[in-house]
Tab-separated table of C-alpha atoms and ligand atoms in Angstrom:
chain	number	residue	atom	x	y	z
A	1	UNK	CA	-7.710	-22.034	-13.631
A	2	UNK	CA	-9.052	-18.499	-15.081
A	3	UNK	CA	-10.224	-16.338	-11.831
A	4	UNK	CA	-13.469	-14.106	-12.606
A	5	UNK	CA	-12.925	-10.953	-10.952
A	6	UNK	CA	-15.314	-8.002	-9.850
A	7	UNK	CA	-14.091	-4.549	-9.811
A	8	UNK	CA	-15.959	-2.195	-7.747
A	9	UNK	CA	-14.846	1.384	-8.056
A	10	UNK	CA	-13.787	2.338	-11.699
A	11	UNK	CA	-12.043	5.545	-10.842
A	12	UNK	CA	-8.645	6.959	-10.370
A	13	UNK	CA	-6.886	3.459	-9.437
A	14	UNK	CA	-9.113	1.372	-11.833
A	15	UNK	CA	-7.125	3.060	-15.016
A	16	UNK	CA	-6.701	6.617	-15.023
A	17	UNK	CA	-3.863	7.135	-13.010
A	18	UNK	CA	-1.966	4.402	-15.008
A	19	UNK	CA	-2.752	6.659	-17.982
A	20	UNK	CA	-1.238	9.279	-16.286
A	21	UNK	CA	1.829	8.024	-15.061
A	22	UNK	CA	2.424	6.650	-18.525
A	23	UNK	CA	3.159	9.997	-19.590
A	24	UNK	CA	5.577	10.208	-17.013
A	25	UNK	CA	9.114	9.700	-18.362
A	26	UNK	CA	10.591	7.080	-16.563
A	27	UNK	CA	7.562	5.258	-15.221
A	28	UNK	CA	7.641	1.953	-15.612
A	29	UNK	CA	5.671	-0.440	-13.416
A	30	UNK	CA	2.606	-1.358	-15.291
A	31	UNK	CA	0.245	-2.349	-14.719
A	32	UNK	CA	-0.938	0.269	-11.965
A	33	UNK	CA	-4.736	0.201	-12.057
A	34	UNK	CA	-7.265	-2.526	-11.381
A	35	UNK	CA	-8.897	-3.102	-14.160
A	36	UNK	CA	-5.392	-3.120	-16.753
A	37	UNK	CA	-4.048	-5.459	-14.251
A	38	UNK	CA	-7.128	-7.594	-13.967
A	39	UNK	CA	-7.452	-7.466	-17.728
A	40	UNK	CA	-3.829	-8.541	-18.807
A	41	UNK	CA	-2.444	-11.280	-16.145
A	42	UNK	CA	-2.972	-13.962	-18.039
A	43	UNK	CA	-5.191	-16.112	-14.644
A	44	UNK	CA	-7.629	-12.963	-14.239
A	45	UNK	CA	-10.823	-12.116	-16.196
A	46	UNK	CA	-12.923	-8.710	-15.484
A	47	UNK	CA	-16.094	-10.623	-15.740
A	48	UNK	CA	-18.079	-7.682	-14.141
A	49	UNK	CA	-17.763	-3.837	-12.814
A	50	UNK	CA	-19.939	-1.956	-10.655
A	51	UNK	CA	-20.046	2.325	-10.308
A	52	UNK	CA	-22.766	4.570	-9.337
A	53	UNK	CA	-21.269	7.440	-11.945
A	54	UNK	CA	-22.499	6.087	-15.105
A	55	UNK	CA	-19.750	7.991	-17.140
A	56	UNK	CA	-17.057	6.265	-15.763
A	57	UNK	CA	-18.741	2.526	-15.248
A	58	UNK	CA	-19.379	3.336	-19.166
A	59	UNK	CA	-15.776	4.147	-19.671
A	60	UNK	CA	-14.194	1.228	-17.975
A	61	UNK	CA	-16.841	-1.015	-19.093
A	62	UNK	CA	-16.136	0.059	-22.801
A	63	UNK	CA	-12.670	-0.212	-22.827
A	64	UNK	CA	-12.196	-3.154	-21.263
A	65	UNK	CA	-15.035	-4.892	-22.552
A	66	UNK	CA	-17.092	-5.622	-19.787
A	67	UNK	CA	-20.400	-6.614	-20.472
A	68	UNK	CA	-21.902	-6.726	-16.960
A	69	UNK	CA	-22.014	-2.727	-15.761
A	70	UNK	CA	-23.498	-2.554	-12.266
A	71	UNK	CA	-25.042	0.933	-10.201
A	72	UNK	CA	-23.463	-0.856	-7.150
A	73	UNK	CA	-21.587	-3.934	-5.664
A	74	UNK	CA	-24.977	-5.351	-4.427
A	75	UNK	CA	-26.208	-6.053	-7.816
A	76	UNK	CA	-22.784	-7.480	-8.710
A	77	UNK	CA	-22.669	-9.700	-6.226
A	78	UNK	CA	-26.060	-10.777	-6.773
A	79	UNK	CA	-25.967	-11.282	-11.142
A	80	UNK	CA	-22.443	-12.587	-11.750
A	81	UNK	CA	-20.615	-15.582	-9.976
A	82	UNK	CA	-17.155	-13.875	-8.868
A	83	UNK	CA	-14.249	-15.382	-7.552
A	84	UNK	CA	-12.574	-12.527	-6.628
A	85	UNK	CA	-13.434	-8.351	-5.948
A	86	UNK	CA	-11.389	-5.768	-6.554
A	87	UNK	CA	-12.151	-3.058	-3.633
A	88	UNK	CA	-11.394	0.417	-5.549
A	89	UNK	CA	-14.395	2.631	-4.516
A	90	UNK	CA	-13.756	5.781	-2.071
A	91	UNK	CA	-12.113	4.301	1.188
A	92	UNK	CA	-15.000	4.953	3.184
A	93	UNK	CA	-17.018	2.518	1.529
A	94	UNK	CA	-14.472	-0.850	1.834
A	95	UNK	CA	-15.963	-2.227	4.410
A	96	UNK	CA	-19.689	-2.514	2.998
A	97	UNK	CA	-18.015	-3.757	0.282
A	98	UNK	CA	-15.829	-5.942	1.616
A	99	UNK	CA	-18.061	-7.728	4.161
A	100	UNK	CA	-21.063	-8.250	1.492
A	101	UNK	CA	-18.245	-9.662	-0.551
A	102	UNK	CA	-17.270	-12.089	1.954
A	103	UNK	CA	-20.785	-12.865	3.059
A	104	UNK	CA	-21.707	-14.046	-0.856
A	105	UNK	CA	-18.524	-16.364	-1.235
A	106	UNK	CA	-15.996	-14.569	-2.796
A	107	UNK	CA	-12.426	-16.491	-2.292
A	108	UNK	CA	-10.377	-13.723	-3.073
A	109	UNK	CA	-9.980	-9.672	-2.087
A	110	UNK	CA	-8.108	-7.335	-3.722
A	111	UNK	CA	-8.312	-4.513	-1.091
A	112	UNK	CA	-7.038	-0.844	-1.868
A	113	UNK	CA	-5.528	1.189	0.765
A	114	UNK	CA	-6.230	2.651	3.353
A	115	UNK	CA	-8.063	-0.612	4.319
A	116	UNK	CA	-10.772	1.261	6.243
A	117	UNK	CA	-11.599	4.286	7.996
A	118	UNK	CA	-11.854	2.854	11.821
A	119	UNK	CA	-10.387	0.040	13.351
A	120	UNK	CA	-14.119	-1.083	14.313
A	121	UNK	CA	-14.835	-1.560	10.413
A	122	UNK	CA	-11.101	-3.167	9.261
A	123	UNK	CA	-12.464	-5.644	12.392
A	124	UNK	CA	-15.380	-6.547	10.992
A	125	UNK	CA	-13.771	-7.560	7.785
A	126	UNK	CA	-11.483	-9.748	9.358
A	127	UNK	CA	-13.900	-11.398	11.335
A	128	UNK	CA	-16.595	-11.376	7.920
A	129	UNK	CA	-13.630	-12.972	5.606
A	130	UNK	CA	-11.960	-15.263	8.314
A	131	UNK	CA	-15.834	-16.330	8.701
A	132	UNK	CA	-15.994	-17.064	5.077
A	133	UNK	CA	-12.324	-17.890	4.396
A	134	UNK	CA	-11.771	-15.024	2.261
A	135	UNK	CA	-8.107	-14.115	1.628
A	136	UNK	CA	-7.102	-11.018	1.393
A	137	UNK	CA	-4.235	-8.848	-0.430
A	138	UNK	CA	-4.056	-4.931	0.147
A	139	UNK	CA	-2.202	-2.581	-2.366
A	140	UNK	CA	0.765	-1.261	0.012
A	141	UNK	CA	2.626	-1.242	-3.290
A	142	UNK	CA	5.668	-0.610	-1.771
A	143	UNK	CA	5.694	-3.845	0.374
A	144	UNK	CA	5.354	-5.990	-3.060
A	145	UNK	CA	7.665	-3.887	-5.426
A	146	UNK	CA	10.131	-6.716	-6.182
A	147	UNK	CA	13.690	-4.155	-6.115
A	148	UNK	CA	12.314	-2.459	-2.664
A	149	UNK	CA	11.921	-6.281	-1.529
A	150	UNK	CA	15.155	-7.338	-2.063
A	151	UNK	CA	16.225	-3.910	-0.351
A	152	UNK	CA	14.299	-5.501	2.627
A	153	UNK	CA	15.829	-8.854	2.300
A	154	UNK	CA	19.240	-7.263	1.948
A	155	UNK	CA	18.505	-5.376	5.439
A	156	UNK	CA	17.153	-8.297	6.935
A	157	UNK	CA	20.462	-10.364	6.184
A	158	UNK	CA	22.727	-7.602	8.008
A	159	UNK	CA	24.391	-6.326	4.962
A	160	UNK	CA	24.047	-2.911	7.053
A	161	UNK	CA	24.803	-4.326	10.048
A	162	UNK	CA	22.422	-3.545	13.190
A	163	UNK	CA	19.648	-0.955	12.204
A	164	UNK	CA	20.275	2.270	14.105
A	165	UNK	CA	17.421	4.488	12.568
A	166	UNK	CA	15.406	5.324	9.224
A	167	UNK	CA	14.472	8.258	7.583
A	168	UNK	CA	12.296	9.014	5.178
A	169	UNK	CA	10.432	11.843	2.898
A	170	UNK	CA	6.993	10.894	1.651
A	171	UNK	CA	4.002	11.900	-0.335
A	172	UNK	CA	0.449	12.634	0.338
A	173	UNK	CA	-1.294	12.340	3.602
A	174	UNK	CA	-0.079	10.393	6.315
A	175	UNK	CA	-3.663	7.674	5.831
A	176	UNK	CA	-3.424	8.087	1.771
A	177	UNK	CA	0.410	8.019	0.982
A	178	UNK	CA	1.503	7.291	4.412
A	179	UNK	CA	-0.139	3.635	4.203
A	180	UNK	CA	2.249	2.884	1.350
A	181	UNK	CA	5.398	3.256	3.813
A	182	UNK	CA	4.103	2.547	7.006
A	183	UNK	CA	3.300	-1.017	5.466
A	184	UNK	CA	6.681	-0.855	3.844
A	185	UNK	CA	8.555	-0.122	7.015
A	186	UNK	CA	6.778	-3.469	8.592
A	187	UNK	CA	7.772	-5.738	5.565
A	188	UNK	CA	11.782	-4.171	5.790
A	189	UNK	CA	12.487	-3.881	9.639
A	190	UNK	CA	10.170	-7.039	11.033
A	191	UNK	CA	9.399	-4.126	13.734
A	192	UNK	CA	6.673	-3.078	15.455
A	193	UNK	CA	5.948	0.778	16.000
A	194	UNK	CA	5.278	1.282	19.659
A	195	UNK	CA	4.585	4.764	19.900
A	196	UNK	CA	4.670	7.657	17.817
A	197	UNK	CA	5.206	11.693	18.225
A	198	UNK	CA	3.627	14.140	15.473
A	199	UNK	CA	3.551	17.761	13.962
A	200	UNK	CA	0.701	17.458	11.499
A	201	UNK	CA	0.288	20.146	9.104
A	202	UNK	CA	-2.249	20.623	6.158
A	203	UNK	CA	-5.422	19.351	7.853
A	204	UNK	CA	-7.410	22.869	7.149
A	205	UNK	CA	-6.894	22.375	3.255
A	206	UNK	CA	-7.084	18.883	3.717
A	207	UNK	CA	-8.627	15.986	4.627
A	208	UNK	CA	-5.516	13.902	5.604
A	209	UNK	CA	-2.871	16.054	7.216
A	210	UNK	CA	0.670	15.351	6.091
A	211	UNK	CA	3.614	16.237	8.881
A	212	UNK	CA	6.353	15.609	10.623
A	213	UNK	CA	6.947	12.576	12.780
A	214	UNK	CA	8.732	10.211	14.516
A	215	UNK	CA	7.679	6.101	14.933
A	216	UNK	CA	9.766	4.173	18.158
A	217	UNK	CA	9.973	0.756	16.989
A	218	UNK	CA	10.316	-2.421	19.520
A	219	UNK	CA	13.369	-2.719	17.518
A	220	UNK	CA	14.811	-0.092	19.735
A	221	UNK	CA	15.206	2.275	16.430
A	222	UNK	CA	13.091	5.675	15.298
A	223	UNK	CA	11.547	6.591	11.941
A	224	UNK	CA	11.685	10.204	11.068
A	225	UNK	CA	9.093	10.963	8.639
A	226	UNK	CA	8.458	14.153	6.844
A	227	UNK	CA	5.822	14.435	4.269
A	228	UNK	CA	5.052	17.382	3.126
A	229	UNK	CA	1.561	18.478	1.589
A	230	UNK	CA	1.754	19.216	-1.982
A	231	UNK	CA	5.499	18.398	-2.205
A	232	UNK	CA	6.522	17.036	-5.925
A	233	UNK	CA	9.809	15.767	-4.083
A	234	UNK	CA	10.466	11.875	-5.175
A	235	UNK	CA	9.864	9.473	-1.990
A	236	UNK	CA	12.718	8.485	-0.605
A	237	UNK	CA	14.214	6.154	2.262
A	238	UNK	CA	17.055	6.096	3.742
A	239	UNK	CA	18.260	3.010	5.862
A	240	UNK	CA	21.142	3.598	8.180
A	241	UNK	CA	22.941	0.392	10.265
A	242	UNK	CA	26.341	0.356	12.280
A	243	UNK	CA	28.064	-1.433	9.146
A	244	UNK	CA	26.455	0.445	6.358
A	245	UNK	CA	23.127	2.070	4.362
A	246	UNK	CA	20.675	1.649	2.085
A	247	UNK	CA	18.882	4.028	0.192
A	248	UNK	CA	15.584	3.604	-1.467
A	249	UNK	CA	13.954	5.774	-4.349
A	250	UNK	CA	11.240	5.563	-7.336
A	251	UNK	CA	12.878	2.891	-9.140
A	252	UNK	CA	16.299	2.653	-7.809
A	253	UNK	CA	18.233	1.311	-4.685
A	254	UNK	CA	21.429	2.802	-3.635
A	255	UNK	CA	23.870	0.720	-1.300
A	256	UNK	CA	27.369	1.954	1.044
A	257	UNK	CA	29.342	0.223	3.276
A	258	UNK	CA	31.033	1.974	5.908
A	259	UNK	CA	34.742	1.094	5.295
A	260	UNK	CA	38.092	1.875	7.119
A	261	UNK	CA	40.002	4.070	4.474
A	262	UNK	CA	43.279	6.001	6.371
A	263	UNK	CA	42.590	5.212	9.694
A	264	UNK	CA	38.862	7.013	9.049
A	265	UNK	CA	35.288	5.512	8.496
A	266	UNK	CA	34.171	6.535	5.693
A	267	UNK	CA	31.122	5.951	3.399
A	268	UNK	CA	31.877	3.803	0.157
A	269	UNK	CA	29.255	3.308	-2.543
A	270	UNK	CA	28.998	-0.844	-3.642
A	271	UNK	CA	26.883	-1.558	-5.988
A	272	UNK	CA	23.119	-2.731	-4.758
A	273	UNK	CA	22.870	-6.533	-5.715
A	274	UNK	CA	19.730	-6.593	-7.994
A	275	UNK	CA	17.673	-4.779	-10.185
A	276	UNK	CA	14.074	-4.197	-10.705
A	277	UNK	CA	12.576	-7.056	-12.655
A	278	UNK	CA	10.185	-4.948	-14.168
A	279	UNK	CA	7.308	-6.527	-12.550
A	280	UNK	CA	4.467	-4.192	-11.134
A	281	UNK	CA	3.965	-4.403	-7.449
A	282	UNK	CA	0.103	-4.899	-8.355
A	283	UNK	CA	0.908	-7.476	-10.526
A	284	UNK	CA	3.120	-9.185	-7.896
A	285	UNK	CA	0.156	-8.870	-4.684
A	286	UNK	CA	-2.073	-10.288	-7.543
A	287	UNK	CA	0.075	-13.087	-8.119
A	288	UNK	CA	0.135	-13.290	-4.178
A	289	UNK	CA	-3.373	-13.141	-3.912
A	290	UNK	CA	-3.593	-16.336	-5.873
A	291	UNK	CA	-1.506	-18.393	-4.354
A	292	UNK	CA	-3.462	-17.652	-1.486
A	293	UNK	CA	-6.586	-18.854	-2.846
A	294	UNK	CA	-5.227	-22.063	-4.362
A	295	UNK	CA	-2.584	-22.816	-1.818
A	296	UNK	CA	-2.812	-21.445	1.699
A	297	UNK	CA	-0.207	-18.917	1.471
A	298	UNK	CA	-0.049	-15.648	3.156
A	299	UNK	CA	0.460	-12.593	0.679
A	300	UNK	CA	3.382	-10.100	2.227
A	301	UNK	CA	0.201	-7.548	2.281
A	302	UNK	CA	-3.165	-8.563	4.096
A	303	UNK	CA	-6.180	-7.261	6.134
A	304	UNK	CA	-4.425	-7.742	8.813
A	305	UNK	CA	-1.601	-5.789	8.309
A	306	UNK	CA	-3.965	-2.853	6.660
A	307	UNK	CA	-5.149	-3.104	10.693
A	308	UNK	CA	-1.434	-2.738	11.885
A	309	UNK	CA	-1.047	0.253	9.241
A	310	UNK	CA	-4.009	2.027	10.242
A	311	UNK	CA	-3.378	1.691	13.716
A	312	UNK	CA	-0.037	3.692	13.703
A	313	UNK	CA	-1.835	6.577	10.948
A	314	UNK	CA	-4.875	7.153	13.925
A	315	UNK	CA	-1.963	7.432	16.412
A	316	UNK	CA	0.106	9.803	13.960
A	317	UNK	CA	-3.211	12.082	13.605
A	318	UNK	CA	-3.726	11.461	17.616
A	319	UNK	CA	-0.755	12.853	18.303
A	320	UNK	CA	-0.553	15.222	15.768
A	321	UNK	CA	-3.819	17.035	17.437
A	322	UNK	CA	-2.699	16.912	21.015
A	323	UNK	CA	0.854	17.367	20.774
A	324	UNK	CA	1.355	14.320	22.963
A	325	UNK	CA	3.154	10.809	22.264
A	326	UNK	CA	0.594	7.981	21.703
A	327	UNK	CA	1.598	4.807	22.320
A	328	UNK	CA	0.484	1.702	20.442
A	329	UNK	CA	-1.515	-0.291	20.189
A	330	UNK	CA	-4.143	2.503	19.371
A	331	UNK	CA	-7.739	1.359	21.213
A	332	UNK	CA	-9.881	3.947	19.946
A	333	UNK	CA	-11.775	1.953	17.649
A	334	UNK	CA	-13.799	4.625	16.100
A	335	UNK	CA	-11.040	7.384	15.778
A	336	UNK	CA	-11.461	7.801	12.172
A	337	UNK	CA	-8.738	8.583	9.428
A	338	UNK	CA	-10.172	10.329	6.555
A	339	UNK	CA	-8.390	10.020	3.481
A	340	UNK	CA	-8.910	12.319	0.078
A	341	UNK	CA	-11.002	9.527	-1.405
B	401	NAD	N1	-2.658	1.943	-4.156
B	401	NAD	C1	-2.540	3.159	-4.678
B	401	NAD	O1	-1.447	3.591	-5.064
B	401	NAD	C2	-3.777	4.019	-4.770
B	401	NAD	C3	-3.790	5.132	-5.622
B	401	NAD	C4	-4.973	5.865	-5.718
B	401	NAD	C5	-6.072	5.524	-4.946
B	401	NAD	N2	-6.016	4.469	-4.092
B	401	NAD	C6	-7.182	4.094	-3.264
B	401	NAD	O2	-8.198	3.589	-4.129
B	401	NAD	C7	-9.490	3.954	-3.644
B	401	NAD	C8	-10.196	4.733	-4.727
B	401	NAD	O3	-9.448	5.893	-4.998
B	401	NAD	P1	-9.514	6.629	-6.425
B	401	NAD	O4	-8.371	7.579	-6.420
B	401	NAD	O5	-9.676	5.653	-7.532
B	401	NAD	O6	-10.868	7.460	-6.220
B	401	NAD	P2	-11.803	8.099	-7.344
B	401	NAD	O7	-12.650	9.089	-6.646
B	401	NAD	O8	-11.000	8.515	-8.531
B	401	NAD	O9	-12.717	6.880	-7.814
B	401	NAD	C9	-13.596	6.231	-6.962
B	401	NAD	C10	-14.702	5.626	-7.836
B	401	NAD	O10	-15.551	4.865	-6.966
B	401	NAD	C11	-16.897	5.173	-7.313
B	401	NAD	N3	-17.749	4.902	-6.161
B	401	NAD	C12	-18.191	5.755	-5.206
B	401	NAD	N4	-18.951	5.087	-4.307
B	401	NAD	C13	-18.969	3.793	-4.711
B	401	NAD	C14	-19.587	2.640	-4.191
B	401	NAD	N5	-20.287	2.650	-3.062
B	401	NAD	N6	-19.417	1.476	-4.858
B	401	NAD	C15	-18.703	1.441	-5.991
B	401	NAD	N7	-18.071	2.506	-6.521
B	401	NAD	C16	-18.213	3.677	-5.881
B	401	NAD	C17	-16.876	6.618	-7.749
B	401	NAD	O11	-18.025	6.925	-8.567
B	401	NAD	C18	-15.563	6.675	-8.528
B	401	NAD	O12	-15.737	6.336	-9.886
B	401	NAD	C19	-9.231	4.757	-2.357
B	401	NAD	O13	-9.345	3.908	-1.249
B	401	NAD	C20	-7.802	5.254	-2.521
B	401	NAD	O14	-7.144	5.486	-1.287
B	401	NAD	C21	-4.900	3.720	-4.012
């Protein structure tokens, strides 16, 4: 079966910034937009796109060679049968989106992150596509890049022994990039953060502060983050355990074991058991997303867990502001995290 998909949003994520990172030397996992993805797995069809900026709705619709352009998700949803929508317009709008989506029929959403601004919207999702029985994948492309997954299986199996703490340097803004990992962190440690403490820095210039900070999980371990505004620095995780450590980057996954040499510990390098497969994490939470639809199955990414992830950001900015440690889970349901876009 060929799913008909609606993209709505044909900016940045739809194409663009696959363009871009093209020219990066090194970059590899395409596809990394919407509608490329949409347009080359071989089950997907981009049957229909909707954009209130003309010039790009033209451009997407051009090059992909969509006939049905669309001023908004309304008229979409009205003129084209879909089976699934692609959620790419400005984060603040998901949720409209989203919940007309469900409400028409829709079996399928592919949500970007962050899910939502408030935890009152992400709720009415869930309850508009459990309603409707809508599943749902969100684009924590960390959680479905196949080499950081089988760094999370390999952690999971006790190749470093018990966890004893995490660290990590990030990207972006703690809602924008900081959805990526915080996801990430769930899908590798099985954890839940109970309470976070935050320096947040960069809020005047922007929207979504980036920072220092530390997540307690229930796991009994701590997550130092530190994301700096602005910073070109490659993300980068490092997993320490009382038998060894993992460490995660771009497109590469570094392994030691911590091994009696001379009567001292000491850290040897082994090599990490796997390699990427060169599949895109889009194209792997599409894949997901499909299963869902056709078999039950829960994608490693969903609505849900875009709750969970925005959750701990509201408490990262809470605590960021007043200096205090905010436990979880965060009630305020109409805190709201602004991201860039
Ligand atoms: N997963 C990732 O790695 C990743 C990367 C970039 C952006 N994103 C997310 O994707 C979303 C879009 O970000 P972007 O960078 O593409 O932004 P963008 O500003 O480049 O593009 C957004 C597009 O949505 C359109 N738009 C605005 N209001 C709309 C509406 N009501 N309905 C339909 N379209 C509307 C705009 O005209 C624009 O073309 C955000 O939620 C962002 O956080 C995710």
């Amino acid at each position: 079966m060929t799913f008909r998909v609606g993209l709505v949003g044909c900016g940045s994520i739809a194409a663009e910034l696959e363009d871009l990172l093209r020219a990066v030397p090194g970059y590899f996992l395409f596809p990394y937009g919407h509608a490329t993805l949409v347009a080359r797995h071989p089950r997907t069809e981009l049957v229909a796109i909707a954009d209130p900026d003309p010039r790009r709705r033209e451009a997407i619709g051009d090059r992909f060679n969509v006939a049905a352009r669309f001023a908004d998700h309304h008229a979409l949803l009205e003129s084209v049968p879909v089976d699934i929508v692609a959620v790419a317009a400005p984060t603040r709008f998901h949720a409209r989106i989203a919940i007309d989506a469900a409400h028409a029929g829709v079996k399928g959403l592919f949500l970007e992150k962050p899910v939502a601004e408030t935890l009152r919207d992400v709720d009415a999702m869930i309850a508009a596509c459990t309603a409707a029985g809508t599943a749902t994948v969100v684009n924590h492309f960390r959680s479905f890049d196949p080499l950081w997954r089988r760094a999370a299986q390999l952690v999971q199996s006790g190749e470093v022994g018990r966890l004893t703490g995490i660290t990590a340097v990030w990207v972006d803004g703690v809602a924008d990039g900081g959805s990526h990992l915080l996801d990430y962190l769930r899908v590798m440690t099985g954890a839940r953060v109970t309470w976070v403490q935050a320096f947040t820095q960069g809020a005047a210039r922007h929207v979504d502060p980036g920072g220092t900070f530390i997540l307690g999980l229930d796991s009994d371990i701590r997550v130092t983050v530190h994301m700096e505004w602005g910073s070109k620095a490659p993300p980068q995780v490092d997993v320490f355990g009382t038998a060894g450590m993992v460490r995660l980057g771009n497109f590469q996954v570094q392994r030691w074991r911590f091994e009696e040499v001379a009567d001292r510990v000491v850290p040897v390098e082994v090599p990490f058991p796997g390699r990427h497969d060169g599949r895109s994490a889009m194209t792997v939470a599409l894949d997901e997303l499909l299963d869902a639809i056709e078999y039950g199955t829960r994608p490693v990414s969903t609505l849900e867990d875009g709750r969970d992830v925005l959750g701990i950001t509201l408490a990262v900015l809470e605590a960021g502001r007043t200096g205090c440690r905010v436990d979880l889970p965060f009630i305020d349901l109409d805190a709201a995290a602004r991201a860039e876009s």
